[in-house]
Coordinates of C-alpha atoms in Angstrom, one line a residue:
X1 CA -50.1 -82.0 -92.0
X2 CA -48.4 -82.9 -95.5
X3 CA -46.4 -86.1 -95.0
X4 CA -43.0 -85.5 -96.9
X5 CA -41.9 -88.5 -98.8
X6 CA -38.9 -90.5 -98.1
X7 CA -36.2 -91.9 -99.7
X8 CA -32.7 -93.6 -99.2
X9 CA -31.0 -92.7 -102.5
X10 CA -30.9 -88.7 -102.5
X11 CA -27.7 -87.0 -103.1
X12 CA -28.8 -83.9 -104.3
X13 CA -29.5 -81.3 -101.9
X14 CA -31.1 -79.4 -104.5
X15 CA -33.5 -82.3 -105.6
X16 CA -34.4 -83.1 -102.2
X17 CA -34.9 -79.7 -101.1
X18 CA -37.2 -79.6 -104.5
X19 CA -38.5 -83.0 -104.4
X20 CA -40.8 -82.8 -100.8
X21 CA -38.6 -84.7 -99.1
X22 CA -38.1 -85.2 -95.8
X23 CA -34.9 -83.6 -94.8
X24 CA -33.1 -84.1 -91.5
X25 CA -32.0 -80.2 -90.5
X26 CA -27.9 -80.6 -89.9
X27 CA -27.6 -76.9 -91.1
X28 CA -26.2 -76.0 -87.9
X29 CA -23.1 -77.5 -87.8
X30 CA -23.0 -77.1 -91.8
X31 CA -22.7 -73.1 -91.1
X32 CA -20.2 -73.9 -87.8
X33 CA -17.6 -75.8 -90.3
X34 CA -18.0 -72.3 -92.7
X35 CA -17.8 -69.4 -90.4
X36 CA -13.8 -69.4 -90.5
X37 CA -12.3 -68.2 -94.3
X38 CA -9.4 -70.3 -95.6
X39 CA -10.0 -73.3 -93.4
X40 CA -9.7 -76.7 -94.7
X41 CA -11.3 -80.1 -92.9
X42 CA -11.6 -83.7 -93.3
X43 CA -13.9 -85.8 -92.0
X44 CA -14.4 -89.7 -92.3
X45 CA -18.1 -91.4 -91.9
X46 CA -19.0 -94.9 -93.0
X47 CA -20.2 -95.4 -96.1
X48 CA -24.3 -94.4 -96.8
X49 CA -24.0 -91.8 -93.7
X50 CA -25.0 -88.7 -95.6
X51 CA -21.4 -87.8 -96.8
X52 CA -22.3 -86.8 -100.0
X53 CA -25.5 -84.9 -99.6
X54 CA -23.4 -82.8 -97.1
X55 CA -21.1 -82.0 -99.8
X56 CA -23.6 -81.4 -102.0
X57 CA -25.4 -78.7 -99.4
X58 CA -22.2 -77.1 -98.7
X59 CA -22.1 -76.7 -103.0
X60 CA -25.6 -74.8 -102.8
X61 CA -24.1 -72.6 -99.8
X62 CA -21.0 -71.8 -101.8
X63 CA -23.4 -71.3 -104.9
X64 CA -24.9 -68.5 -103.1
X65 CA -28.5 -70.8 -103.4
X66 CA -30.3 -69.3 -100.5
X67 CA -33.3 -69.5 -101.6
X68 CA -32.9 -74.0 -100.8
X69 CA -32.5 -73.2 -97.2
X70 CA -35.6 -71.3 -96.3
X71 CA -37.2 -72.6 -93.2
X72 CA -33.2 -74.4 -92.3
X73 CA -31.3 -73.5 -89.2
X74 CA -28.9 -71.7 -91.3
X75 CA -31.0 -69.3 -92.6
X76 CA -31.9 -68.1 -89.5
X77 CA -27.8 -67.4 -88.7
X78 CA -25.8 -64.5 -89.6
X79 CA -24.1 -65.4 -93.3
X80 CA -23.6 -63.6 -96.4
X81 CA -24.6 -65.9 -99.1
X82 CA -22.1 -64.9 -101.2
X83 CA -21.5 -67.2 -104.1
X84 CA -18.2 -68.5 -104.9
X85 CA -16.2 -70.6 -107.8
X86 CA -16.9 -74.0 -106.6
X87 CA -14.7 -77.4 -107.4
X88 CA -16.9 -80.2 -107.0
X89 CA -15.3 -84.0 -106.8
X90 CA -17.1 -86.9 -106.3
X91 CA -15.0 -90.2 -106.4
X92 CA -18.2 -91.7 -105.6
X93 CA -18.6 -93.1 -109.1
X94 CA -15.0 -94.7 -109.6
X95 CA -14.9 -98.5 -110.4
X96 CA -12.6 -101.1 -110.6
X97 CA -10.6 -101.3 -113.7
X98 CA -7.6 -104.3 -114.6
X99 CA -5.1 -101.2 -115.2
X100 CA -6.1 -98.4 -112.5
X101 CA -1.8 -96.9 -112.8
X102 CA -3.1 -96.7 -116.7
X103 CA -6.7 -95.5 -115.9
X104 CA -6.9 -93.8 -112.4
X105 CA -5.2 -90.6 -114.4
X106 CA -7.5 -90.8 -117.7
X107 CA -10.7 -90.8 -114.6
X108 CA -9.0 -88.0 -113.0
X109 CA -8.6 -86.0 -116.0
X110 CA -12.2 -86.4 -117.4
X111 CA -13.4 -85.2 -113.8
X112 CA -11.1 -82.0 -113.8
X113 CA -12.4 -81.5 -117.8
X114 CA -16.2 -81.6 -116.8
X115 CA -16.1 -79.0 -114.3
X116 CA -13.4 -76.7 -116.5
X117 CA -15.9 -76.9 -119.3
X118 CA -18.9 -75.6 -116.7
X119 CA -16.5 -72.6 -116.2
X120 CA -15.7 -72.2 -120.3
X121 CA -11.8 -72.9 -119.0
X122 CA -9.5 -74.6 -121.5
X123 CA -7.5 -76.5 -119.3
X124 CA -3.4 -77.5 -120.6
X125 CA -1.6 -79.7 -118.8
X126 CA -0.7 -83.3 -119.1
X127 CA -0.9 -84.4 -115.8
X128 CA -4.1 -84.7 -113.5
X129 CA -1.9 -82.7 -110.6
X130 CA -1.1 -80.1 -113.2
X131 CA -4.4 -79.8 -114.1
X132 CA -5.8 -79.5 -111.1
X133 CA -3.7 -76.8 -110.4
X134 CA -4.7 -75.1 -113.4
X135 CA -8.4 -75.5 -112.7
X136 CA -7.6 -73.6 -109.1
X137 CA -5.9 -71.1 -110.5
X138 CA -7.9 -69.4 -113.3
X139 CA -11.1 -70.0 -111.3
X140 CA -8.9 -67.7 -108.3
X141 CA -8.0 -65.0 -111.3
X142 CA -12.0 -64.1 -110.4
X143 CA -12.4 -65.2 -106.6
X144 CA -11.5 -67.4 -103.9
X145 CA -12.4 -71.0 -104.5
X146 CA -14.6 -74.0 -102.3
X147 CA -12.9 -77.1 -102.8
X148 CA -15.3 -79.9 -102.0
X149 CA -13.8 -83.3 -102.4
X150 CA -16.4 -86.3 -101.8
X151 CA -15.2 -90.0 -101.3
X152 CA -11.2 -89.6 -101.9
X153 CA -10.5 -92.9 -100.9
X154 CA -12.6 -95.1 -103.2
X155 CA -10.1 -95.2 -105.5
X156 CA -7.6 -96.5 -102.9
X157 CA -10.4 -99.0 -101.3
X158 CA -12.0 -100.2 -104.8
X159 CA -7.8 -101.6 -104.9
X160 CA -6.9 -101.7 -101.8
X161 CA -6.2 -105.9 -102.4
X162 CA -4.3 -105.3 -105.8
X163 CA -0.4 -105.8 -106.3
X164 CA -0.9 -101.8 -107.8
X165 CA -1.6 -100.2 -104.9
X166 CA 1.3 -98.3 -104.2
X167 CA 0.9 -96.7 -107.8
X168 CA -2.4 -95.7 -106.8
X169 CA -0.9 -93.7 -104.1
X170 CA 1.2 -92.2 -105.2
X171 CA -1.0 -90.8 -108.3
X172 CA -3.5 -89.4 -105.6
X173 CA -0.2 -87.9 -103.6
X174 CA 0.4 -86.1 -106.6
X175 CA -3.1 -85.3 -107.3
X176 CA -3.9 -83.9 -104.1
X177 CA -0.2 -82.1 -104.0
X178 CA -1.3 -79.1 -105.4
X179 CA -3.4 -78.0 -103.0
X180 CA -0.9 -77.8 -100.0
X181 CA 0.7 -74.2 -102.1
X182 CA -2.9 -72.9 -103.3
X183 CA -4.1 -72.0 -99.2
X184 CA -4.6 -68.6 -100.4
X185 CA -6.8 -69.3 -102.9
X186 CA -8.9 -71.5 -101.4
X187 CA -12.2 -70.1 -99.7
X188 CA -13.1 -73.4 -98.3
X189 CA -11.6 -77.3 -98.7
X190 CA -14.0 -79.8 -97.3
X191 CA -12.4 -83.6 -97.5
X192 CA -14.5 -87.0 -97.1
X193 CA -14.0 -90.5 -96.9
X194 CA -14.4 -93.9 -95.3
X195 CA -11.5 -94.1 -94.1
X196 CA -8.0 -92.3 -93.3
X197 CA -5.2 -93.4 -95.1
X198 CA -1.4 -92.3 -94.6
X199 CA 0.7 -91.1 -97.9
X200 CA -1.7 -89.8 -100.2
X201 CA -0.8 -86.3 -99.6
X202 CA -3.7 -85.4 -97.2
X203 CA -2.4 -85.5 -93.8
X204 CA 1.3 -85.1 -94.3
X205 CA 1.5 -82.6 -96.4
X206 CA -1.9 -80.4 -95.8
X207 CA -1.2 -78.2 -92.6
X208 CA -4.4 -76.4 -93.1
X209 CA -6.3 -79.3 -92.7
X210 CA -8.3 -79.8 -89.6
X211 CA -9.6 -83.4 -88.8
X212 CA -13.0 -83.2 -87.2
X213 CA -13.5 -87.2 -87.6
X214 CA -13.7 -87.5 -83.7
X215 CA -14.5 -83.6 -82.7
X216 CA -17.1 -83.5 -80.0
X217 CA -19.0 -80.5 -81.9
X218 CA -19.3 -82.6 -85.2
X219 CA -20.2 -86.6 -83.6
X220 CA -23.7 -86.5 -84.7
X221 CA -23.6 -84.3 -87.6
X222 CA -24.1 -86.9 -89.3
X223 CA -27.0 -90.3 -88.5
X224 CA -29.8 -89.3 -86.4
X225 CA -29.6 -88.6 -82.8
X226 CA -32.4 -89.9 -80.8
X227 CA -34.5 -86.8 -80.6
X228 CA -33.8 -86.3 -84.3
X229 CA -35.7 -89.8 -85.0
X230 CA -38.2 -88.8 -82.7
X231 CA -39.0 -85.2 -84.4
X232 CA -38.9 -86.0 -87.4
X233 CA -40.5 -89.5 -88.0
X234 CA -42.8 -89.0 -84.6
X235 CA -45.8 -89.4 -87.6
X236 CA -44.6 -92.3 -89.3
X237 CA -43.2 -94.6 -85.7
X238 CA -46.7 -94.4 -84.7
X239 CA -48.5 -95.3 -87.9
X240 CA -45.9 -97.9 -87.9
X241 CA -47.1 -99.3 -84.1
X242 CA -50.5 -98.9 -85.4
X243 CA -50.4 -101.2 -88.4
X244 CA -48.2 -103.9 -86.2
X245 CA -50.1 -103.6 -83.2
X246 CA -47.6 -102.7 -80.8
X247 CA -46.9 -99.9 -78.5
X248 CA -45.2 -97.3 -79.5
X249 CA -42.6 -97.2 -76.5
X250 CA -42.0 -101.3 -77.9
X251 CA -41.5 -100.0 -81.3
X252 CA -38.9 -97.4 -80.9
X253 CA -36.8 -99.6 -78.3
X254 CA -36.5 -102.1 -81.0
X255 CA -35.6 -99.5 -83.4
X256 CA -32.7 -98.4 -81.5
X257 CA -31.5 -102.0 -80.6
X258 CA -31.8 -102.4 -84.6
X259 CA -30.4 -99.4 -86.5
X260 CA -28.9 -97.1 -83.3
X261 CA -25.6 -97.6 -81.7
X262 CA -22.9 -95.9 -84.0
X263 CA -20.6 -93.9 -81.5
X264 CA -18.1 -91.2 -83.5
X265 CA -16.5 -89.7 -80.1
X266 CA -16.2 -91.2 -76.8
X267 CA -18.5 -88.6 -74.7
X268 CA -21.3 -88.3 -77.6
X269 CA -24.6 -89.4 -78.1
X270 CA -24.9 -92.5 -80.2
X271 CA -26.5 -92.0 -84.2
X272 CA -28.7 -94.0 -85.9
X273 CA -27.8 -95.0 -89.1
X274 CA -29.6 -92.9 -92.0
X275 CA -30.3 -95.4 -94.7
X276 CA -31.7 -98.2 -92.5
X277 CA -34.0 -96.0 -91.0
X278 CA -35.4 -95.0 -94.7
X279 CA -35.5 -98.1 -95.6
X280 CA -37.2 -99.0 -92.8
X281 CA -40.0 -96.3 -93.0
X282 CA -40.1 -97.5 -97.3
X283 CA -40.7 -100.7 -96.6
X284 CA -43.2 -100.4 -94.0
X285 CA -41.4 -101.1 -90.9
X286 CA -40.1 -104.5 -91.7
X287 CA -36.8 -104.8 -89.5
X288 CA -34.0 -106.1 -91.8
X289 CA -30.4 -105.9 -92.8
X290 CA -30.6 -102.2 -94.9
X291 CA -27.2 -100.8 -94.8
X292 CA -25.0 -103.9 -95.1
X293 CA -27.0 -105.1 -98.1
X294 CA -25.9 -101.5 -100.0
X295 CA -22.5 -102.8 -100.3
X296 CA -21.2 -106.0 -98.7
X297 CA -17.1 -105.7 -97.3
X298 CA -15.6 -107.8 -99.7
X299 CA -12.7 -106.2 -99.6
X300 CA -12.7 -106.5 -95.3
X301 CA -13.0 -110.4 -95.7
X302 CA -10.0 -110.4 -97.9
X303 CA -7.9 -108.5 -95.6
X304 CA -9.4 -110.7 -92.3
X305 CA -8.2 -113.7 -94.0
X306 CA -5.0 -112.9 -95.2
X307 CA -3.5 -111.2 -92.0
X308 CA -5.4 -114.6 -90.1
X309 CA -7.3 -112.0 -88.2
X310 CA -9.0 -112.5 -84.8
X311 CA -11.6 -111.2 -84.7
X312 CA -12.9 -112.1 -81.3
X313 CA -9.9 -110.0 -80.2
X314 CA -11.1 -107.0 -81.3
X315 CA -14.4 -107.2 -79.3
X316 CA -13.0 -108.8 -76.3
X317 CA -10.0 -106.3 -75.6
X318 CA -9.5 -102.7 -75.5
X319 CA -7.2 -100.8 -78.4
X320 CA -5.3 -97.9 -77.9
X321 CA -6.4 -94.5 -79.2
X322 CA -4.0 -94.9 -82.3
X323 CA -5.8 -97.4 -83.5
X324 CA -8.3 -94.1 -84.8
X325 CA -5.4 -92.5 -86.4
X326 CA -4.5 -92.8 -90.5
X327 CA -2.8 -96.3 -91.4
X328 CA 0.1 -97.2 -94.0
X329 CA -0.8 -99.8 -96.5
X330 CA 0.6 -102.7 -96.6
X331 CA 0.5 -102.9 -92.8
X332 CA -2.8 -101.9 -92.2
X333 CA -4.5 -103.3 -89.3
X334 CA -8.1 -104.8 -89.9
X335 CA -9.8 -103.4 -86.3
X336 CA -8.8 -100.3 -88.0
X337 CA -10.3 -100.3 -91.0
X338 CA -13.4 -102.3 -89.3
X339 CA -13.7 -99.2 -87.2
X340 CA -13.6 -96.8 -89.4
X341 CA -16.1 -98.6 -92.0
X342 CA -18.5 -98.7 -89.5
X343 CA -18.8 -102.5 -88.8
X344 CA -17.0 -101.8 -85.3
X345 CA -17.7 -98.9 -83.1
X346 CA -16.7 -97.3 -79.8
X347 CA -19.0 -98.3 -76.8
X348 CA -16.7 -97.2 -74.2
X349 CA -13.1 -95.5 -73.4
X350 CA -11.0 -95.7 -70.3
X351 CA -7.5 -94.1 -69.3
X352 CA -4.6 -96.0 -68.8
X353 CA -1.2 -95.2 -68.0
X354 CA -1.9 -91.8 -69.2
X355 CA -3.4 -93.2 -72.3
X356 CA -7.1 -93.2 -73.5
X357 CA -8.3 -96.9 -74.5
X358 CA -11.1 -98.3 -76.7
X359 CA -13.7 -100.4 -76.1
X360 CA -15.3 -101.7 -79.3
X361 CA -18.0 -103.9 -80.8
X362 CA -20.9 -103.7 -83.2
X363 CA -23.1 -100.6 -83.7
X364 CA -26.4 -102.7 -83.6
X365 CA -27.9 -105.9 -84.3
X366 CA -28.2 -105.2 -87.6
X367 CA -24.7 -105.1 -88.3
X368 CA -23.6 -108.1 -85.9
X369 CA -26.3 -110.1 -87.7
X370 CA -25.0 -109.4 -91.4
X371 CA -21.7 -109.6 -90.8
X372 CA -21.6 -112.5 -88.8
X373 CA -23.3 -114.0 -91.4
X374 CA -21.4 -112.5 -94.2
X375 CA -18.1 -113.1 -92.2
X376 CA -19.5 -117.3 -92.6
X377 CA -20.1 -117.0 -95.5
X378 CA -16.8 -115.6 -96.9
X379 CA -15.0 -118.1 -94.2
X380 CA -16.7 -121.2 -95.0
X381 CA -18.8 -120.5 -98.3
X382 CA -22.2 -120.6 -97.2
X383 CA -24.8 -119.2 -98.4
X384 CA -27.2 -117.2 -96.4
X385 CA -29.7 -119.3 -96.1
X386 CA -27.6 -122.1 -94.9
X387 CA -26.4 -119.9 -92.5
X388 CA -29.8 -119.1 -91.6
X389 CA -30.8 -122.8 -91.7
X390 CA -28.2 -124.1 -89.5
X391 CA -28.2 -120.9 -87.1
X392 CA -32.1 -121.8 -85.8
X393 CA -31.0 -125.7 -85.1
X394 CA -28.1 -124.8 -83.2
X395 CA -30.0 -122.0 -81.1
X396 CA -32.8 -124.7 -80.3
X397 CA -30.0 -127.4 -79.6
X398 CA -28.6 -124.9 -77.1
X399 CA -31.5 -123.3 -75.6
X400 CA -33.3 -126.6 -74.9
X401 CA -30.0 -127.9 -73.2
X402 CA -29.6 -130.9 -75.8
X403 CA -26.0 -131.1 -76.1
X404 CA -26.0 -133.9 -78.2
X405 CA -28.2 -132.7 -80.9
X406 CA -25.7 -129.0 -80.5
X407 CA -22.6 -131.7 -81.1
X408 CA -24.2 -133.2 -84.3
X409 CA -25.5 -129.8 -85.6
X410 CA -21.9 -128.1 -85.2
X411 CA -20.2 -131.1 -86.4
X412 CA -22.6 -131.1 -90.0
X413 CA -21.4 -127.4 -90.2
X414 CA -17.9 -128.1 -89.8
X415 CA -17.8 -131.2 -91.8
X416 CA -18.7 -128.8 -95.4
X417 CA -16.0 -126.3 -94.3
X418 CA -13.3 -126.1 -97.1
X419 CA -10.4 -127.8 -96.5
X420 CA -7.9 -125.1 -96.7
X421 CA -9.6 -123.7 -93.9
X422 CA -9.0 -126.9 -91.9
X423 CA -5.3 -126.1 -92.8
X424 CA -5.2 -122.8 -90.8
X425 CA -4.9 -122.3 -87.4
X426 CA -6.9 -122.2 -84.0
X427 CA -7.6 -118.6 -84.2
X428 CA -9.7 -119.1 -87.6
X429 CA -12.0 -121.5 -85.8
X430 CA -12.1 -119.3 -83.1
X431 CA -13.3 -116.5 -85.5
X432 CA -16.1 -119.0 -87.0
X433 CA -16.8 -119.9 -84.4
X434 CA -17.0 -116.7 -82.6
X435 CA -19.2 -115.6 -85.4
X436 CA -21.8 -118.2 -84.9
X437 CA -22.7 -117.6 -81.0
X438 CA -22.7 -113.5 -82.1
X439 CA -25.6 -115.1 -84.9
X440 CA -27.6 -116.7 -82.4
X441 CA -27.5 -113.6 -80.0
X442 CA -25.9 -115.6 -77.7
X443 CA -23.3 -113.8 -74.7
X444 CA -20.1 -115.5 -76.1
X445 CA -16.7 -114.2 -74.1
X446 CA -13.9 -114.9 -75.6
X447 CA -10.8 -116.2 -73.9
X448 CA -11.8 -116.2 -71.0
X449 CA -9.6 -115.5 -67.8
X450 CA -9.9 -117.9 -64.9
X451 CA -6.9 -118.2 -61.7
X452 CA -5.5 -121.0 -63.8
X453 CA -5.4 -120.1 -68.2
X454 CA -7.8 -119.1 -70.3
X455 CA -11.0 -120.5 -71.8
X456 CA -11.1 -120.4 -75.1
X457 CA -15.0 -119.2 -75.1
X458 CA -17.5 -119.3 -72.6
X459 CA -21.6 -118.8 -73.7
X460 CA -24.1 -118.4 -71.7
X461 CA -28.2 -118.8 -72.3
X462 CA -30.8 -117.8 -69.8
X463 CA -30.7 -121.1 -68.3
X464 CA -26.9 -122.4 -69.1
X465 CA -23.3 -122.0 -69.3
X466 CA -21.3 -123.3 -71.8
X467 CA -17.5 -123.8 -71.8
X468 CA -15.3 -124.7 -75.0
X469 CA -11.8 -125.6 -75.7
X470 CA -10.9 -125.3 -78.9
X471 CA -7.7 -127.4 -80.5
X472 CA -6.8 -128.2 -83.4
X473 CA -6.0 -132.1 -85.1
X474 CA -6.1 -133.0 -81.4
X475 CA -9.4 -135.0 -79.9
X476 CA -8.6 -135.8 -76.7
X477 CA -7.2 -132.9 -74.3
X478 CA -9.7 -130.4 -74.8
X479 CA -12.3 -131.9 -72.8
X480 CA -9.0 -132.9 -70.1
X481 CA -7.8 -129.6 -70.0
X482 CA -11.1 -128.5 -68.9
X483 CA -11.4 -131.0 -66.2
X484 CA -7.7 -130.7 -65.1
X485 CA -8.3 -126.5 -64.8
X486 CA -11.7 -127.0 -63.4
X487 CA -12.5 -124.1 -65.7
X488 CA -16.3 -124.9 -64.9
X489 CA -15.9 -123.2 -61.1

């Protein structure tokens, strides 16, 4: 058997397909999303999910390539191969600038130019919108055009802090304007992103365009579903179990707890994520934090802090279905955003009042682990391996019942926190705080409900129960209010 070779960085379908690379067949639902003519979709995944290699094997389709697919479900369907004009855009490669109003346009521009000058078009306009227009329109004089637009959002993300925002908008409104009055040109528009943001032209303004985020049919098209992992690296999890001496049953339960988990409808099988499980398999089987070190949140943290976010609300309490919906800058809601950037995910869904509700939390360990410790680190400005360093004494303190030791270790930590954090409110400790015991792997429940209030958190070890108060400035009615509630029955 010839062992195809594995990597986390391929975006070319073309190259992989060429390269003898391992490729995960998603053809399937590739040739379901194509079947209808004039159809336009969008679809958000978090980032590193195999966004753009699917718009990059939906360019080969629309290139007439067949010859890339041999052996691939879709060859096997009924499809014409029929190559078309094909607009290619990939944000993916946009950066932060100090003047994006100045220099979003000039990027834009030089995109539109590239591909005009694969065509030998001359293209005249001024404007990026304009010349987009353009670019659709001579390429129609020959044929109907694919539209294949990867990572819109990055410009929006990359400045999503920035007092320029709004501009940014509203040059990507007009961007993406022309393609609302160009349906009949247009073959095939195919939309990606992390996440779904209102006023940029997409969702208001696009009636052809279908979103498939949540769509049953489309949950696991991208990730691997269990059987997927199974299939297609049966050969390398038991090599794996061989070198560390494990079973192989062992192995793939602690794969799933690691890198499984992410949940893109409520009824669908869960995914693993793509990139950890490469990495995995590249760095032979060491279990570690893959995705999250490909691009830490900054931009998250910066939002978390200045909307003084809870973030033990989020996993504690259920959130209506519009939380999933596309959100307005400035008032965007970080359990959104955390959702759809794939740091939060559903885990269950219940009906109330005629409603469907959302239970979420983290995917895996892998992401409660980094971005626990990331959220720490961000908080109170440690560095990993402080985090690390101070995470084992507290777990040691707490699993060998030695409260006093626990009290000293938790009051080192929060002796070096800045003091403009000591300035903020309860909820801020609650969130550090709330991200340590998720660290440690510890069962932390946050506010807790008893016949008489709330407890701030409870955690529990095999062996104990632990019940904390948390106030702020104030020394001695914690402990009393505990007592007075009898919160420990």
């Amino acid at each position: 058997m010839t062992v195809k070779r594995l990597t986390s960085f391929t975006y070319s379908f073309e190259k992989l397909r060429n390269g003898e690379c391992l490729y995960v067949d998603k053809t399937e639902s590739i040739w379901k999303l194509i079947q209808p003519t004039q159809e336009g979709y969008f679809l958000s995944r978090p980032r590193r999910f195999g966004k753009s290699l699917t718009v990059s094997t939906l360019k080969a389709i629309f290139e007439g390539r067949r010859e890339l697919f041999d052996g691939l479900a879709i060859s096997k369907k009924e499809y014409d191969w029929k190559p078309y004009p094909v607009i290619h855009l990939s944000f993916g490669d946009y950066s932060v600038v100090s003047d994006p109003v100045k220099e979003l346009p000039e990027y834009l521009q030089t995109k539109l130019q590239e591909i005009a000058s694969a065509y030998s078009i001359t293209l005249t306009n001024s404007t990026p919108g304009l010349c987009f227009g353009e670019l659709i329109d001579e390429l129609a004089k020959n044929d109907q055009v694919a539209i294949l637009i990867d990572e819109y959002d990055k410009p929006i993300l990359d400045n999503i802090t920035s007092s320029q925002i709004t501009q940014v908008q509203r040059i990507l409104k007009g961007f993406f304007s022309v393609l609302k009055e160009r349906n009949a040109k247009e073959r095939f528009l195919f939309i990606t992103g992390v996440s779904k943001f209102c006023h940029v032209s997409l969702f208001s303004d696009l009636n052809n365009l279908t979103d498939i985020t949540m769509h049953r049919d489309y949950a696991t098209m991208f990730g691997y579903t269990q059987s997927e992992l199974e299939h297609y690296f049966s050969d390398r999890i038991e090599a794996t179990a061989q070198a560390q001496n494990v079973p192989v049953e062992e192995l793939k339960r602690k794969l799933k707890a690691w890198y499984d988990g992410y949940c893109f409808e409520e009824t669908s099988e869960t995914v693993y994520n793509p990139v950890s499980i490469a990495k995995f398999f590249e760095n032979d089987g060491k279990f570690d934090n893959y995705w999250f070190a490909t691009g830490t949140p900054s931009f998250l943290m910066e939002l978390a802090k200045k909307t003084d976010f809870n973030f033990e609300d989020a996993v504690s309490r259920a959130v209506p279905g519009v939380t999933f919906d596309a959100f307005e800058i400035p008032n965007i809601d970080p359990v959104t955003l955390l959702l759809q950037t794939g740091y939060l995910t559903i885990k269950s869904s219940e009906i109330r009042f005629n409603k469907r509700w959302f239970w979420l939390d983290f995917p895996n360990e892998e992401v409660a682990e980094s971005f626990s410790t990331y959220l720490l680190n961000s908080y109170v400005g440690r560095t990993q391996r402080e985090v690390s360093s101070f995470s084992a004494d507290l777990a040691t303190a707490f699993l060998e019942g030695n409260l006093n030791q626990a009290r000293k270790v938790l009051e080192s930590f929060f002796a070096g926190v800045p003091y403009t954090i000591h300035k903020k409110s309860e909820a801020t400790f609650q969130t550090v705080f709330y991200a340590i015991f998720r660290l440690l792997g510890f069962n932390i429940e946050a506010e807790s409900c008893t016949n008489d209030g709330r407890i701030d958190a409870v955690v529990q070890t095999d062996d104990h129960i632990y019940l904390f108060e948390f106030k702020l400035d104030d020394d001695d009615t914690a402990l009393s209010q505990i007592k007075d509630k009898a919160y420990f029955k």
